[in-house]
Structures are given as structure tokens and as C-alpha cells.
C-alpha positions as a printed NumPy array, in Angstrom:
array([[ 28.131,  -4.823, -49.429],
       [ 25.331,  -6.278, -47.298],
       [ 27.693,  -6.564, -44.32 ],
       [ 28.632,  -2.89 , -44.654],
       [ 24.962,  -1.841, -44.76 ],
       [ 24.156,  -3.882, -41.662],
       [ 27.193,  -2.471, -39.867],
       [ 26.28 ,   1.1  , -40.748],
       [ 22.712,   0.497, -39.582],
       [ 24.003,  -0.777, -36.257],
       [ 26.317,   2.178, -35.788],
       [ 23.525,   4.648, -36.54 ],
       [ 21.668,   3.379, -33.467],
       [ 24.453,   4.888, -31.337],
       [ 22.431,   7.683, -29.785],
       [ 19.213,   5.689, -29.43 ],
       [ 20.302,   2.26 , -28.204],
       [ 24.039,   2.456, -27.612],
       [ 26.774,   0.393, -29.225],
       [ 30.335,  -0.656, -28.665],
       [ 32.525,   0.182, -31.633],
       [ 36.019,  -1.244, -32.126],
       [ 38.552,   0.325, -34.472],
       [ 42.337,   0.1  , -34.621],
       [ 43.302,  -0.559, -30.985],
       [ 40.373,   1.49 , -29.627],
       [ 36.901,   0.76 , -28.319],
       [ 34.106,   3.33 , -27.991],
       [ 31.237,   2.471, -25.635],
       [ 28.469,   5.012, -26.185],
       [ 26.342,   3.826, -23.267],
       [ 29.163,   4.276, -20.772],
       [ 30.518,   7.307, -22.691],
       [ 33.923,   5.685, -22.504],
       [ 36.796,   5.493, -24.957],
       [ 39.566,   2.949, -24.491],
       [ 42.851,   2.695, -26.344],
       [ 45.03 ,  -0.338, -25.881],
       [ 42.828,  -1.429, -22.973],
       [ 43.334,   1.849, -21.108],
       [ 40.791,   4.642, -20.775],
       [ 41.455,   7.6  , -23.065],
       [ 39.904,  10.88 , -21.955],
       [ 37.71 ,  12.892, -24.311],
       [ 35.847,  16.091, -23.519],
       [ 32.05 ,  15.824, -23.966],
       [ 32.082,  17.709, -27.274],
       [ 34.953,  15.624, -28.635],
       [ 33.037,  12.484, -27.691],
       [ 29.968,  13.793, -29.56 ],
       [ 31.995,  14.636, -32.664],
       [ 33.67 ,  11.214, -32.705],
       [ 30.32 ,   9.473, -32.242],
       [ 28.796,  11.502, -35.066],
       [ 31.675,  10.76 , -37.451],
       [ 31.431,   7.035, -36.7  ],
       [ 27.658,   7.082, -37.068],
       [ 27.85 ,   8.658, -40.525],
       [ 30.77 ,   6.532, -41.789],
       [ 31.909,   6.481, -44.571],
       [ 30.197,   9.748, -45.497],
       [ 32.203,  12.929, -44.999],
       [ 30.513,  15.355, -42.598],
       [ 30.673,  19.044, -43.422],
       [ 31.814,  21.582, -40.857],
       [ 28.374,  23.22 , -41.069],
       [ 26.68 ,  19.936, -40.138],
       [ 29.079,  19.381, -37.247],
       [ 28.364,  22.865, -35.925],
       [ 24.606,  22.344, -36.277],
       [ 24.452,  18.93 , -34.638],
       [ 27.087,  19.209, -31.909],
       [ 26.84 ,  22.93 , -31.061],
       [ 23.205,  23.858, -31.825],
       [ 22.406,  27.541, -31.332],
       [ 26.017,  28.239, -30.315],
       [ 28.556,  30.208, -32.339],
       [ 31.669,  28.105, -32.861],
       [ 34.722,  29.019, -34.894],
       [ 36.544,  26.647, -37.223],
       [ 39.55 ,  26.935, -34.904],
       [ 37.475,  25.492, -32.036],
       [ 36.373,  22.597, -34.228],
       [ 39.987,  21.975, -35.275],
       [ 40.997,  21.791, -31.592],
       [ 38.296,  19.178, -30.96 ],
       [ 39.464,  17.129, -33.964],
       [ 43.065,  17.332, -32.701],
       [ 41.876,  16.195, -29.273],
       [ 40.183,  13.156, -30.852],
       [ 43.284,  12.313, -32.891],
       [ 45.525,  12.539, -29.833],
       [ 43.174,  10.313, -27.803],
       [ 42.993,   7.555, -30.435],
       [ 46.64 ,   7.793, -31.518],
       [ 45.804,   9.087, -34.993],
       [ 48.707,  11.069, -36.417],
       [ 47.975,  11.293, -40.145],
       [ 45.67 ,  14.127, -41.127],
       [ 44.773,  12.799, -44.571],
       [ 45.149,   9.035, -44.419],
       [ 44.408,   8.15 , -40.801],
       [ 41.329,   7.31 , -38.749],
       [ 39.852,  10.82 , -38.866],
       [ 40.364,  12.059, -42.402],
       [ 40.415,  15.762, -43.26 ],
       [ 38.323,  16.594, -46.315],
       [ 39.957,  19.866, -47.28 ],
       [ 37.599,  22.788, -47.699],
       [ 34.657,  20.69 , -46.491],
       [ 34.887,  18.767, -43.23 ],
       [ 35.921,  15.392, -41.818],
       [ 35.264,  11.685, -42.292],
       [ 35.875,   8.555, -40.234],
       [ 38.032,   6.286, -42.37 ],
       [ 38.938,   3.276, -40.196],
       [ 37.442,  -0.206, -40.418],
       [ 35.132,  -0.889, -37.479],
       [ 33.368,  -3.703, -35.662],
       [ 30.123,  -2.877, -33.869],
       [ 28.049,  -4.743, -31.298],
       [ 25.179,  -3.697, -28.992],
       [ 26.427,  -2.227, -25.748],
       [ 25.316,  -3.854, -22.522],
       [ 22.268,  -2.124, -21.178],
       [ 22.571,  -0.724, -17.695],
       [ 19.981,   0.979, -15.565],
       [ 17.216,   2.812, -17.411],
       [ 17.084,   5.515, -14.788],
       [ 17.811,   9.101, -15.701],
       [ 20.883,  10.917, -14.359],
       [ 20.408,  11.805, -10.705],
       [ 22.058,  15.249, -10.839],
       [ 20.833,  17.93 , -13.23 ],
       [ 21.569,  21.53 , -14.184],
       [ 18.79 ,  23.812, -15.401],
       [ 19.585,  27.096, -17.12 ],
       [ 17.495,  29.098, -19.518],
       [ 15.432,  26.562, -21.45 ],
       [ 18.068,  23.819, -21.131],
       [ 18.07 ,  20.692, -18.956],
       [ 21.446,  18.977, -18.635],
       [ 21.88 ,  15.606, -16.941],
       [ 25.177,  15.186, -15.089],
       [ 26.413,  11.576, -14.985],
       [ 29.18 ,  10.581, -12.592],
       [ 32.437,  12.331, -13.385],
       [ 33.771,  15.832, -13.973],
       [ 31.882,  18.487, -15.93 ],
       [ 33.644,  21.742, -16.82 ],
       [ 31.547,  24.911, -17.167],
       [ 32.804,  27.756, -19.324],
       [ 32.726,  29.72 , -22.569],
       [ 34.837,  27.22 , -24.527],
       [ 32.508,  25.335, -26.921],
       [ 34.349,  22.089, -26.128],
       [ 33.407,  21.998, -22.42 ],
       [ 30.499,  20.036, -20.966],
       [ 28.417,  23.099, -20.043],
       [ 28.99 ,  25.887, -22.561],
       [ 27.769,  29.335, -21.477],
       [ 27.809,  32.003, -24.165],
       [ 28.694,  35.121, -22.19 ],
       [ 31.744,  37.423, -22.287],
       [ 31.732,  37.439, -18.473],
       [ 32.309,  33.686, -18.357],
       [ 35.895,  32.37 , -18.543],
       [ 36.764,  29.685, -21.087],
       [ 37.148,  27.177, -18.24 ],
       [ 35.266,  28.854, -15.43 ],
       [ 34.187,  26.138, -13.   ],
       [ 33.924,  22.372, -12.563],
       [ 31.239,  20.129, -11.073],
       [ 32.346,  16.673,  -9.934],
       [ 29.436,  14.242,  -9.574],
       [ 29.296,  10.944,  -7.709],
       [ 25.792,   9.508,  -7.365],
       [ 23.68 ,  12.062,  -5.519],
       [ 26.716,  14.103,  -4.446],
       [ 28.191,  16.991,  -6.4  ],
       [ 31.055,  19.35 ,  -5.62 ],
       [ 31.546,  22.698,  -7.378],
       [ 34.962,  24.347,  -7.82 ],
       [ 36.066,  27.693,  -9.224],
       [ 38.824,  27.098, -11.804],
       [ 40.498,  30.43 , -11.181],
       [ 37.882,  32.457, -13.049],
       [ 38.078,  36.237, -13.268],
       [ 34.497,  36.972, -12.178],
       [ 34.07 ,  34.183,  -9.656],
       [ 31.455,  31.544,  -8.881],
       [ 28.584,  32.193,  -6.484],
       [ 26.488,  29.593,  -4.661],
       [ 23.508,  30.619,  -2.561],
       [ 24.568,  34.233,  -3.093],
       [ 28.127,  33.847,  -1.793],
       [ 31.356,  33.642,  -3.752],
       [ 33.09 ,  30.308,  -3.249],
       [ 36.849,  30.001,  -2.724],
       [ 37.061,  26.278,  -1.949],
       [ 35.38 ,  23.148,  -3.379],
       [ 31.753,  23.448,  -2.279],
       [ 29.181,  20.626,  -1.947],
       [ 25.943,  21.401,  -3.761],
       [ 22.433,  20.884,  -2.414],
       [ 19.38 ,  20.224,  -4.519],
       [ 17.811,  23.551,  -5.456],
       [ 21.038,  25.556,  -5.149],
       [ 21.368,  28.525,  -7.482],
       [ 24.792,  28.912,  -9.078],
       [ 25.737,  32.297, -10.516],
       [ 28.486,  32.36 , -13.129],
       [ 29.075,  35.717, -14.77 ],
       [ 25.631,  37.162, -15.458],
       [ 24.001,  33.723, -15.741],
       [ 22.178,  31.707, -13.1  ],
       [ 21.974,  27.911, -13.122],
       [ 19.875,  25.707, -10.845],
       [ 21.347,  22.466,  -9.518],
       [ 18.87 ,  19.736,  -8.711],
       [ 18.99 ,  16.129,  -7.49 ],
       [ 16.289,  13.835,  -8.856],
       [ 16.039,  10.641,  -6.797],
       [ 12.879,   9.141,  -8.276],
       [ 13.052,   6.879, -11.33 ],
       [ 11.055,   9.179, -13.542],
       [ 11.453,  11.657, -16.346],
       [ 12.381,  15.153, -15.274],
       [  9.632,  16.354, -17.605],
       [  7.091,  15.409, -14.936],
       [  8.663,  17.687, -12.376],
       [  7.976,  21.338, -11.846],
       [ 11.456,  22.809, -11.778],
       [ 12.312,  26.49 , -11.294],
       [ 14.004,  27.839, -14.382],
       [ 17.14 ,  29.933, -14.213],
       [ 17.252,  33.218, -16.038],
       [ 19.912,  35.585, -17.228]])
């Protein structure tokens, strides 16, 4: 009993301090935002990663669909079908086939629960610096760590834009350090950078305005080791 309480306490520090969690043949490293299965990296979309982290952090409690919507998709309308797709993505990534008796347990008519035994340990701390590349849109600030970040209307993508003029998977930003490249993923209404529609992968410069549908986002590179809250940053508007 005491061991379980200590373990749960450790896991609940996931978002604040970062942990490594082992279960079945998987390991989740919340600092590195990395999931491994059988020693190999298993890809999860950003929203799927958040849902899995939340389910582990609340283990063994079942989490209602309403709570998942509120905590993972705040101020965004998400259907139960979208949530089901994210759960299926998690199950595929971790090799979980059983809906009722596996790692991610379906609580019918309510939500989901993480049912596997876990081992948790503090994750190694890396640099305390903030992400170098950022997107600003509306009242939101989104740090972009190294890797690929899909922009679109699908609630499961990294940058979800709630607009009928935005395709489900509209564009992608690939970040490496201070460099970022923007691509149009075959969207209907196009992607515009510095007022021109792009047709090929386009390097971004700090301060570039990106127009997707009727929305404008500002890309910015922050090179100083400081909080973005201390910077005066132009806000994008609809």
C-alpha cells in the first residue's frame, strides 16, 4: 500500500518534474517526450502523448471523457470519435490489443483507465532553457521542440486551429534547433508566408507571419535563455 502511494506520487510529478515510466515492454520519458517499445521509438502524436501521460498520472483512477476533453483539449470542441482515435493510436503504439483487460482499459459509458503495473523513476534533467522556436496565435504561445509539428483542424495534431477553412492536416513545421521549415500538406486553401503562397518547403525567419485559412500565426526564434513572458511579442489575430 505504501509503495503504491509513493509510486503514484512520483508519477503525478510528470508534468512538473518529469519522470521515466516503465510498463510492459514500454518506457515513457516525459522530459524527452519519447515513448519506446521493445527498445525502439514508438511514435505518438502530441495529443496522444498528453492523454497517455494523463492516464498514467491518475492511475489507477478511471478518467472520464469530460475530464480528458477539459484537460487535453481546453476550449476546443472535440467529439468522442476523435478521442477514440487517440486512444486507438495509443494502443497501437504500445501494442495493447485488448479493449477491456489491457493496458488502457475502456470504462464503458464513462472513460478510460491505465491498468498496467508500472515502475517510475525521475527522468534525467536536461537543459533548463525554453524551446528556441515558438508560434504565437491569438492568446496562445506554443513552444516548438525539435521534431515535426502538424498544424490543422484535427484535435489530435500539435497545433489545432478551430476554423472550417483549415484542413484536418493542413501544414507541417519541422524544427531543428533555431531552424524551422514549413510545408503545405496538400491543403485546399493553401499556406501563406510573408504574404505569398508557398508551394515548396520554406525556411522560416523569426517574425514571419504565417496565414492558414483565415488565421494568422507568428513564428519567432528566441535565442536568449529567458522566459518568453519577458519579451514583447506581436500577437496574431484572426
